[in-house]
Coordinates of N, CA and C in Angstrom, one line a residue:
M1 N 116.4 131.1 29.7 CA 116.0 131.4 31.0 C 115.1 130.3 31.5
S2 N 115.4 129.7 32.9 CA 114.6 128.6 33.4 C 113.5 129.1 34.2
R3 N 112.5 128.3 34.3 CA 111.4 128.5 35.2 C 111.2 127.6 36.2
I4 N 111.1 128.1 37.5 CA 111.1 127.1 38.6 C 109.8 127.5 39.3
A5 N 109.0 126.4 39.5 CA 107.6 126.4 40.1 C 107.7 126.2 41.7
V6 N 107.3 127.2 42.4 CA 107.3 127.1 43.8 C 106.0 127.3 44.5
R7 N 105.4 126.3 44.9 CA 104.0 126.3 45.5 C 103.0 127.0 44.6
G8 N 102.9 126.8 43.4 CA 101.9 127.3 42.5 C 102.3 128.6 41.8
F9 N 103.6 129.0 41.9 CA 104.1 130.1 41.1 C 105.5 129.8 40.8
A10 N 106.1 130.5 39.7 CA 107.5 130.1 39.3 C 108.3 131.3 39.4
V11 N 109.6 131.0 39.8 CA 110.6 132.1 39.9 C 111.5 132.1 38.6
A12 N 111.7 133.2 37.9 CA 112.4 133.2 36.7 C 113.6 134.0 37.0
S13 N 114.8 133.4 36.9 CA 116.0 134.2 37.1 C 117.1 133.6 36.2
A14 N 118.0 134.5 35.7 CA 119.1 134.3 35.0 C 120.4 133.5 35.6
T15 N 120.3 133.8 37.1 CA 121.5 133.4 37.7 C 121.2 132.6 38.9
A16 N 120.3 133.0 39.8 CA 120.0 132.3 41.1 C 118.6 132.4 41.4
V17 N 118.1 131.5 42.3 CA 116.7 131.4 42.7 C 116.7 131.4 44.2
T18 N 116.0 132.3 44.9 CA 115.8 132.4 46.3 C 114.7 131.4 46.7
A19 N 114.8 130.4 47.4 CA 113.8 129.4 47.8 C 112.8 130.0 48.7
V20 N 111.6 130.0 48.3 CA 110.4 130.4 49.2 C 109.4 129.4 49.4
G21 N 109.8 128.2 49.1 CA 109.0 127.0 49.3 C 109.5 125.9 48.6
A22 N 108.7 124.7 48.7 CA 109.3 123.4 48.1 C 109.2 123.4 46.5
V23 N 110.2 123.2 45.9 CA 110.2 123.2 44.5 C 109.3 122.1 44.0
T24 N 108.5 122.4 43.1 CA 107.5 121.4 42.7 C 107.8 121.1 41.2
G25 N 108.4 121.8 40.4 CA 108.7 121.4 39.0 C 109.6 122.3 38.3
V26 N 110.3 121.9 37.3 CA 111.1 122.7 36.6 C 110.9 122.6 35.1
A27 N 110.9 123.7 34.5 CA 110.7 123.8 33.0 C 111.7 124.7 32.4
S28 N 112.5 124.2 31.5 CA 113.7 124.9 30.8 C 113.7 124.5 29.4
S29 N 114.1 125.6 28.6 CA 114.2 125.2 27.1 C 115.3 124.3 26.8
N30 N 116.3 124.2 27.8 CA 117.4 123.3 27.4 C 117.5 122.0 28.2
T31 N 116.3 121.5 28.8 CA 116.2 120.3 29.6 C 116.3 119.1 28.8
G32 N 116.1 119.2 27.6 CA 116.0 118.0 26.7 C 114.7 117.4 26.6
R33 N 113.6 117.9 27.4 CA 112.3 117.4 27.3 C 111.7 118.1 26.1
P34 N 110.7 117.4 25.4 CA 110.0 118.0 24.2 C 109.5 119.2 24.4
G35 N 109.5 120.1 23.5 CA 109.1 121.5 23.6 C 107.4 121.5 24.1
S36 N 106.7 120.6 23.6 CA 105.3 120.5 24.0 C 105.2 120.4 25.5
D37 N 106.0 119.4 26.1 CA 105.9 119.2 27.5 C 106.3 120.4 28.2
A38 N 107.3 121.0 27.8 CA 107.8 122.2 28.5 C 106.8 123.3 28.5
E39 N 106.0 123.4 27.4 CA 105.1 124.4 27.3 C 103.9 124.0 28.1
A40 N 103.6 122.9 28.2 CA 102.4 122.5 28.9 C 102.7 122.6 30.5
T41 N 103.9 122.4 30.8 CA 104.3 122.6 32.3 C 104.3 124.2 32.6
A42 N 104.9 124.9 31.7 CA 104.9 126.2 31.9 C 103.6 126.9 32.0
S43 N 102.6 126.4 31.2 CA 101.4 126.9 31.1 C 100.6 126.8 32.4
D44 N 101.0 125.7 33.2 CA 100.3 125.5 34.6 C 100.9 126.3 35.7
M45 N 101.9 127.1 35.4 CA 102.5 127.8 36.4 C 102.5 129.3 36.2
T46 N 102.7 130.0 37.4 CA 102.6 131.5 37.4 C 104.1 132.0 37.6
L47 N 104.6 132.8 36.8 CA 105.9 133.3 37.0 C 106.0 134.3 38.1
L48 N 106.9 134.3 39.0 CA 107.1 135.3 40.0 C 107.2 136.6 39.2
A49 N 108.1 136.5 38.1 CA 108.3 137.8 37.5 C 107.0 138.3 36.8
D50 N 105.9 137.6 36.7 CA 104.7 138.0 36.1 C 103.8 138.7 37.1
I51 N 104.1 138.4 38.4 CA 103.4 139.0 39.6 C 104.0 140.4 39.9
P52 N 103.0 141.4 40.0 CA 103.5 142.8 40.2 C 104.4 142.9 41.4
V53 N 105.5 143.7 41.3 CA 106.5 143.8 42.3 C 105.9 143.9 43.8
G54 N 104.9 144.8 43.8 CA 104.4 145.1 45.2 C 103.6 143.9 45.9
R55 N 103.3 142.8 44.9 CA 102.7 141.6 45.5 C 103.6 140.4 45.7
Q56 N 104.8 140.6 45.2 CA 105.6 139.4 45.3 C 106.0 139.0 46.7
A57 N 106.2 139.9 47.6 CA 106.5 139.6 49.1 C 105.4 139.1 49.6
Q58 N 104.2 139.5 49.2 CA 102.9 139.0 49.8 C 102.7 137.5 49.3
V59 N 103.0 137.2 48.1 CA 102.8 135.9 47.6 C 103.8 135.0 48.3
Q60 N 104.9 135.4 48.4 CA 106.1 134.6 49.2 C 105.7 134.3 50.5
T61 N 105.3 135.4 51.2 CA 104.7 135.2 52.7 C 103.6 134.2 52.8
A62 N 102.6 134.2 51.8 CA 101.6 133.2 51.8 C 102.0 132.0 51.7
S63 N 103.0 131.7 50.7 CA 103.6 130.3 50.6 C 104.1 129.9 51.9
L64 N 105.0 130.7 52.6 CA 105.5 130.2 53.8 C 104.6 129.9 54.8
T65 N 103.5 130.8 54.8 CA 102.4 130.6 55.9 C 101.7 129.3 55.6
Q66 N 101.5 128.9 54.3 CA 101.0 127.5 54.1 C 101.8 126.4 54.6
Q67 N 103.1 126.5 54.4 CA 104.0 125.5 54.9 C 103.9 125.4 56.4
A68 N 103.8 126.6 57.1 CA 103.9 126.6 58.5 C 102.6 126.0 59.0
D69 N 101.4 126.3 58.3 CA 100.1 125.6 58.7 C 100.2 124.2 58.5
A70 N 100.8 123.7 57.5 CA 100.8 122.2 57.3 C 101.7 121.6 58.3
Q71 N 102.8 122.3 58.7 CA 103.6 121.7 59.7 C 102.9 121.6 61.1
A72 N 102.2 122.6 61.3 CA 101.5 122.8 62.6 C 100.4 121.7 62.8
I73 N 99.8 121.5 61.6 CA 98.7 120.5 61.5 C 99.3 119.1 61.7
A74 N 100.4 118.9 61.2 CA 101.2 117.6 61.4 C 101.6 117.5 62.8
A75 N 102.1 118.4 63.4 CA 102.5 118.4 64.7 C 101.3 118.1 65.7
D76 N 100.2 118.9 65.4 CA 99.0 118.6 66.1 C 98.5 117.2 66.2
A77 N 98.6 116.6 64.9 CA 98.1 115.3 64.8 C 99.0 114.3 65.5
T78 N 100.3 114.5 65.5 CA 101.3 113.7 66.4 C 101.0 113.8 67.8
A79 N 100.8 115.0 68.2 CA 100.4 115.3 69.7 C 99.3 114.5 70.1
K80 N 98.1 114.6 69.3 CA 97.0 113.9 69.5 C 97.1 112.5 69.7
K81 N 97.9 111.8 68.7 CA 98.0 110.5 68.7 C 98.8 110.0 69.9
A82 N 99.8 110.8 70.4 CA 100.6 110.5 71.6 C 99.8 110.6 72.8
A83 N 98.7 111.6 72.9 CA 97.9 111.7 73.9 C 96.9 110.5 74.1
Q84 N 96.4 110.1 72.9 CA 95.5 109.0 72.8 C 96.2 107.7 73.3
E85 N 97.5 107.5 72.9 CA 98.2 106.4 73.4 C 98.4 106.2 74.9
T86 N 98.8 107.6 75.4 CA 98.9 107.7 76.9 C 97.7 107.4 77.6
A87 N 96.5 107.9 77.0 CA 95.3 107.7 77.7 C 94.9 106.2 77.7
R88 N 95.2 105.6 76.5 CA 95.0 104.1 76.5 C 95.7 103.3 77.6
K89 N 97.0 103.6 77.6 CA 97.8 102.9 78.5 C 97.4 103.2 80.0
Q90 N 97.0 104.3 80.3 CA 96.4 104.7 81.5 C 95.2 104.0 81.9
A91 N 94.3 103.8 80.9 CA 93.0 103.2 81.1 C 93.2 101.9 81.4
A92 N 94.1 101.2 80.7 CA 94.6 99.8 80.9 C 95.0 99.5 82.3
T93 N 96.0 100.5 82.8 CA 96.4 100.4 84.1 C 95.4 100.5 85.1
D94 N 94.6 101.5 84.9 CA 93.3 101.7 85.9 C 92.5 100.5 86.0
A95 N 92.2 99.9 84.8 CA 91.4 98.8 84.8 C 92.0 97.6 85.6
V96 N 93.2 97.4 85.5 CA 93.9 96.3 86.3 C 93.8 96.6 87.8
A97 N 94.0 97.9 88.1 CA 93.9 98.2 89.5 C 92.5 98.1 90.0
K98 N 91.6 98.3 89.3 CA 90.0 98.2 89.7 C 89.8 96.7 89.9
Q99 N 90.3 95.9 89.0 CA 90.0 94.5 89.0 C 90.7 93.9 90.3
K100 N 92.0 94.3 90.6 CA 92.6 93.8 91.7 C 91.8 94.2 93.0
A101 N 91.4 95.5 93.1 CA 90.8 96.0 94.3 C 89.4 95.2 94.6
A102 N 88.7 95.0 93.5 CA 87.5 94.3 93.5 C 87.7 92.8 93.9
R103 N 88.7 92.2 93.5 CA 89.0 90.8 93.9 C 89.4 90.8 95.4
Q104 N 90.2 91.7 95.8 CA 90.5 91.8 97.3 C 89.3 92.1 98.1
A105 N 88.5 93.0 97.7 CA 87.2 93.3 98.4 C 86.2 92.0 98.5
A106 N 86.3 91.3 97.3 CA 85.4 90.1 97.5 C 86.0 88.9 98.3
E107 N 87.3 88.9 98.3 CA 87.9 87.9 99.3 C 87.8 88.4 100.7
K108 N 87.8 89.7 101.0 CA 87.6 90.1 102.4 C 86.2 89.8 102.9
A109 N 85.2 90.2 101.9 CA 83.8 89.9 102.2 C 83.6 88.4 102.4
D110 N 84.2 87.6 101.7 CA 84.0 86.2 101.8 C 84.5 85.7 103.2
E111 N 85.6 86.3 103.5 CA 86.3 85.9 104.8 C 85.5 86.3 106.0
E112 N 85.0 87.6 106.0 CA 84.1 88.1 107.0 C 82.7 87.3 107.1
A113 N 82.2 86.9 105.9 CA 81.1 86.1 106.0 C 81.2 84.8 106.6
K114 N 82.4 84.1 106.3 CA 82.8 82.9 107.0 C 82.9 83.1 108.6
E115 N 83.6 84.2 108.9 CA 83.7 84.4 110.4 C 82.4 84.6 111.1
R116 N 81.4 85.3 110.4 CA 80.1 85.6 111.0 C 79.5 84.3 111.1
K117 N 79.5 83.4 110.2 CA 78.8 82.1 110.2 C 79.4 81.3 111.2
A118 N 80.7 81.3 111.4 CA 81.3 80.5 112.5 C 80.8 81.0 114.0
D119 N 80.8 82.4 114.0 CA 80.4 83.0 115.4 C 78.9 82.5 115.7
Q120 N 78.1 82.5 114.5 CA 76.7 82.3 114.7 C 76.5 80.8 115.1
E121 N 77.3 79.9 114.4 CA 77.1 78.5 114.7 C 77.6 78.3 116.2
A122 N 78.8 79.0 116.5 CA 79.2 78.8 118.0 C 78.1 79.3 119.0
A123 N 77.6 80.4 118.5 CA 76.6 81.1 119.5 C 75.2 80.1 119.7
G124 N 75.0 79.5 118.5 CA 73.7 78.6 118.5 C 74.1 77.3 119.4
R125 N 75.4 76.8 119.2 CA 75.8 75.6 120.2 C 75.9 76.0 121.6
S126 N 76.3 77.3 121.9 CA 76.4 77.7 123.2 C 75.0 78.0 123.9
S127 N 74.0 78.5 123.1 CA 72.6 78.7 123.5 C 72.0 77.3 123.9
T128 N 72.2 76.4 123.0 CA 71.5 75.1 123.2 C 72.1 74.4 124.5
R129 N 73.5 74.4 124.5 CA 74.0 73.8 125.7 C 73.7 74.5 127.0
G130 N 73.7 75.8 127.0 CA 73.4 76.6 128.1 C 71.9 76.4 128.7
A131 N 71.0 76.2 127.8 CA 69.7 76.0 128.0 C 69.4 74.6 128.7
S132 N 70.3 73.7 128.3 CA 70.0 72.2 128.7 C 71.0 71.8 129.9
G133 N 72.1 72.4 129.9 CA 73.3 72.1 130.9 C 73.4 73.0 132.0
F134 N 73.2 74.2 131.8 CA 73.4 75.2 132.9 C 72.3 76.1 133.0
P135 N 71.3 76.0 133.8 CA 70.1 76.9 133.9 C 70.5 78.2 134.2
V136 N 69.8 79.3 133.5 CA 70.3 80.7 133.8 C 69.8 81.1 135.2
Q137 N 70.7 81.8 135.9 CA 70.4 82.1 137.3 C 70.7 83.7 137.4
S138 N 70.1 84.3 138.5 CA 70.2 85.6 138.8 C 71.8 85.9 139.2
S139 N 72.4 84.9 139.9 CA 73.7 85.0 140.4 C 74.3 83.6 140.4
Y140 N 75.7 83.6 140.5 CA 76.5 82.4 140.5 C 77.6 82.5 141.5
T141 N 77.8 81.2 142.2 CA 78.8 81.2 143.1 C 80.2 80.8 142.4
V142 N 81.2 81.0 143.1 CA 82.5 80.6 142.3 C 82.6 79.1 142.0
A143 N 82.1 78.2 143.0 CA 82.0 76.8 142.9 C 81.1 76.4 141.6
Q144 N 80.0 77.2 141.4 CA 79.1 76.9 140.2 C 79.8 77.3 138.9
I145 N 80.5 78.3 138.9 CA 81.3 78.8 137.7 C 82.4 77.9 137.4
Q146 N 83.1 77.5 138.4 CA 84.2 76.5 138.1 C 83.8 75.2 137.7
A147 N 82.5 74.7 138.2 CA 81.9 73.6 137.6 C 81.7 73.6 136.2
M148 N 81.1 74.7 135.8 CA 80.8 75.0 134.3 C 82.1 74.9 133.6
A149 N 83.0 75.6 134.1 CA 84.3 75.7 133.3 C 85.0 74.2 133.1
R150 N 84.8 73.4 134.1 CA 85.3 72.1 134.0 C 84.7 71.3 132.9
Q151 N 83.5 71.4 132.8 CA 82.7 70.7 131.8 C 83.0 71.3 130.3
I152 N 83.0 72.5 130.3 CA 83.2 73.2 129.0 C 84.7 73.1 128.5
V153 N 85.6 73.4 129.3 CA 86.9 73.4 128.9 C 87.5 72.0 128.7
G154 N 87.2 71.2 129.6 CA 87.7 69.8 129.6 C 89.0 69.6 130.7
A155 N 89.1 68.4 131.2 CA 90.1 68.2 132.2 C 91.5 68.5 131.9
D156 N 92.0 68.2 130.6 CA 93.4 68.4 130.3 C 93.7 69.8 130.1
Q157 N 92.8 70.7 129.9 CA 93.1 72.2 129.8 C 92.4 73.0 131.0
F158 N 91.8 72.3 131.9 CA 91.1 73.2 132.9 C 92.1 74.0 133.8
Q159 N 93.1 73.3 134.3 CA 94.0 74.0 135.3 C 94.6 75.2 134.6
C160 N 95.0 75.1 133.4 CA 95.6 76.3 132.7 C 94.6 77.5 132.5
F161 N 93.4 77.0 132.2 CA 92.3 78.1 132.1 C 92.1 78.7 133.4
S162 N 92.0 77.8 134.5 CA 91.7 78.3 135.8 C 92.9 79.3 136.3
N163 N 94.1 79.1 135.9 CA 95.2 79.8 136.3 C 95.1 81.2 135.7
I164 N 94.6 81.2 134.5 CA 94.4 82.6 133.8 C 93.2 83.4 134.6
V165 N 92.2 82.6 134.8 CA 90.9 83.3 135.2 C 91.2 83.8 136.7
D166 N 92.0 83.0 137.5 CA 92.4 83.4 138.8 C 93.1 84.7 138.8
H167 N 94.0 84.9 137.9 CA 94.9 86.1 137.7 C 93.9 87.3 137.2
E168 N 93.2 86.9 136.3 CA 92.4 88.0 135.5 C 91.2 88.6 136.5
S169 N 90.5 87.8 137.0 CA 89.3 88.1 137.7 C 88.9 87.4 139.0
T170 N 89.8 86.6 139.5 CA 89.5 85.7 140.7 C 88.0 85.2 140.6
W171 N 87.7 84.6 139.4 CA 86.5 83.9 139.1 C 85.2 85.0 139.3
N172 N 85.4 86.2 139.2 CA 84.2 87.1 139.3 C 83.8 87.4 137.9
Y173 N 82.6 86.8 137.6 CA 82.1 87.1 136.2 C 81.6 88.5 136.0
Q174 N 81.4 89.2 137.1 CA 81.1 90.7 136.8 C 82.4 91.7 137.1
A175 N 83.6 91.2 137.1 CA 84.6 91.9 137.3 C 84.7 93.0 136.2
L176 N 85.0 94.3 136.5 CA 85.1 95.3 135.5 C 86.5 96.2 135.8
N177 N 87.3 96.1 134.7 CA 88.5 96.8 134.9 C 88.2 98.2 134.6
P178 N 89.0 99.1 135.0 CA 88.8 100.5 134.6 C 89.1 100.8 133.1
S179 N 89.8 99.9 132.5 CA 90.0 99.9 131.1 C 88.9 99.6 130.2
G180 N 87.9 99.0 130.9 CA 86.8 98.6 130.1 C 86.7 97.1 130.0
A181 N 87.8 96.3 130.3 CA 87.9 94.8 130.3 C 86.9 94.3 131.2
Y182 N 86.2 93.2 130.9 CA 85.1 92.7 131.7 C 84.9 91.2 131.8
G183 N 84.6 90.7 132.9 CA 84.2 89.2 133.0 C 85.3 88.5 133.6
L184 N 85.2 87.1 133.5 CA 86.0 86.1 134.0 C 87.4 86.3 133.3
V185 N 87.4 86.3 132.0 CA 88.7 86.4 131.2 C 89.1 87.8 130.8
Q186 N 88.4 88.8 131.2 CA 88.7 90.2 131.1 C 88.7 90.4 129.5
A187 N 87.6 90.2 129.0 CA 87.5 90.5 127.4 C 87.6 91.9 127.2
Y188 N 88.3 92.4 126.2 CA 88.4 94.0 125.9 C 88.3 94.1 124.5
P189 N 87.5 94.8 123.8 CA 86.3 95.4 124.5 C 85.4 94.2 124.9
A190 N 84.7 94.4 126.0 CA 83.9 93.5 126.6 C 82.8 92.9 125.6
S191 N 82.4 93.9 124.7 CA 81.4 93.4 123.7 C 81.7 92.3 122.7
K192 N 82.9 92.0 122.7 CA 83.4 90.8 121.9 C 82.7 89.6 122.1
M193 N 82.4 89.5 123.5 CA 81.8 88.3 124.0 C 80.3 88.1 123.5
S194 N 79.8 89.1 122.7 CA 78.4 89.0 122.2 C 78.5 88.0 121.1
S195 N 79.7 87.7 120.5 CA 79.7 86.8 119.3 C 79.4 85.4 119.8
V196 N 79.3 85.1 121.1 CA 79.0 83.8 121.7 C 77.6 83.9 122.2
G197 N 77.3 84.9 122.9 CA 75.9 85.0 123.4 C 75.4 86.5 123.8
A198 N 74.2 86.8 123.7 CA 73.8 88.2 124.0 C 73.8 88.4 125.5
D199 N 73.9 87.3 126.3 CA 73.9 87.5 127.8 C 75.2 87.5 128.4
W200 N 76.3 87.9 127.6 CA 77.6 87.9 128.1 C 77.8 88.7 129.3
Q201 N 77.0 89.6 129.7 CA 77.3 90.5 130.9 C 76.8 89.7 132.2
T202 N 76.0 88.8 132.0 CA 75.3 88.1 133.2 C 75.5 86.6 133.3
N203 N 75.9 86.0 132.2 CA 76.0 84.5 132.1 C 77.5 84.1 132.0
P204 N 78.1 83.6 133.2 CA 79.3 83.1 133.1 C 79.7 82.0 132.0
E205 N 78.7 81.1 131.8 CA 78.8 80.2 130.7 C 79.2 80.9 129.4
T206 N 78.6 81.8 129.1 CA 78.9 82.6 127.8 C 80.5 83.2 127.8
Q207 N 80.7 83.7 129.0 CA 82.1 84.1 129.1 C 83.1 83.1 129.0
I208 N 82.9 81.9 129.6 CA 83.9 80.8 129.6 C 83.9 80.4 128.2
K209 N 82.9 80.2 127.4 CA 83.0 79.7 126.0 C 83.6 80.8 125.2
W210 N 83.5 82.0 125.4 CA 84.2 83.0 124.6 C 85.6 83.0 124.9
G211 N 85.9 82.9 126.3 CA 87.4 82.8 126.7 C 88.1 81.7 126.1
L212 N 87.5 80.4 126.2 CA 88.1 79.2 125.5 C 88.3 79.4 124.1
K213 N 87.3 79.9 123.4 CA 87.4 80.1 122.0 C 88.6 81.2 121.7
Y214 N 88.7 82.2 122.4 CA 89.8 83.1 122.2 C 91.1 82.5 122.4
M215 N 91.3 81.8 123.4 CA 92.6 81.2 123.7 C 92.9 80.2 122.7
N216 N 92.0 79.3 122.2 CA 92.3 78.3 121.2 C 92.7 79.1 119.9
Q217 N 92.0 80.2 119.4 CA 92.2 80.7 118.2 C 93.6 81.6 118.3
T218 N 93.8 82.2 119.5 CA 95.0 83.0 119.4 C 96.3 82.3 119.9
Y219 N 96.2 81.3 120.7 CA 97.5 80.6 121.1 C 97.4 79.1 120.9
G220 N 96.3 78.5 120.6 CA 96.3 77.2 120.3 C 95.6 76.3 121.4
S221 N 95.6 76.9 122.5 CA 95.0 76.2 123.7 C 95.1 77.0 125.0
P222 N 94.3 76.7 126.0 CA 94.5 77.5 127.3 C 95.9 77.3 127.9
C223 N 96.4 76.1 127.8 CA 97.8 75.9 128.3 C 98.9 76.7 127.6
L224 N 98.8 76.9 126.3 CA 99.7 77.7 125.6 C 99.5 79.1 125.9
A225 N 98.2 79.5 126.2 CA 97.9 80.9 126.5 C 98.4 81.1 127.9
W226 N 98.4 80.2 128.9 CA 99.0 80.3 130.2 C 100.4 80.6 130.1
S227 N 101.1 79.8 129.2 CA 102.6 80.0 129.0 C 102.9 81.4 128.6
H228 N 102.0 81.9 127.8 CA 102.2 83.3 127.4 C 102.0 84.2 128.4
W229 N 100.9 83.9 129.3 CA 100.7 84.8 130.4 C 101.8 84.9 131.3
Q230 N 102.4 83.8 131.6 CA 103.6 83.7 132.6 C 104.7 84.5 132.2
T231 N 104.9 84.6 130.8 CA 106.0 85.4 130.4 C 105.8 86.9 130.2
H232 N 104.4 87.2 129.8 CA 104.1 88.7 129.6 C 103.1 89.3 130.7
Q233 N 102.6 88.4 131.6 CA 101.7 88.8 132.7 C 100.4 89.4 132.0
S234 N 100.0 88.8 130.7 CA 98.9 89.2 130.1 C 98.7 88.2 129.0
Y235 N 97.6 88.2 128.4 CA 97.4 87.2 127.2 C 96.5 87.8 126.2

């Protein structure tokens, strides 16, 4: 009769063995192995036949439970490893996204700083020129305002600039549109002109300089702005 070890116990049968776990060893009198080896192997095993009948089912169930536990532990380890890999990839993706956002924010901040600096420099130049070239007054005539514009805009662009101002405000530096547009060039919102000077509400020089800057930056020149105005009735 052969002895088959299954998870720490052996099943002895003359005809067949019902598997209840992984077979870990076989000891038989006709295996060809030295008798001493067979005896040593058999001595380390417990025969299922040696276990009381009432406990055999319990022992078999315990063996299957051990196998199920081992499989569950292996599956849990695999799942944890997959979760860790997923988390690592997500962390890498998030890091790249954060770096991109930080770079874009830095570029935007740098651009805004350059614009503020340019506006401040323009405001400084306007203030200096206004103080020396055009004395601040409580009111201005159309002729005085046009004389300022000729000097600020230049002869080659003045007529185009004048055409726009004629249509927008008829050279009234206090012209207020119901929409909120204000001044010679009807800036909207009117507070935009503060980038050139804090006196934008009362000083036509400030309005002219802001209008010229806007036309140059948006269209390239007052004459190009006038061409746009003629097509769209606005600029």
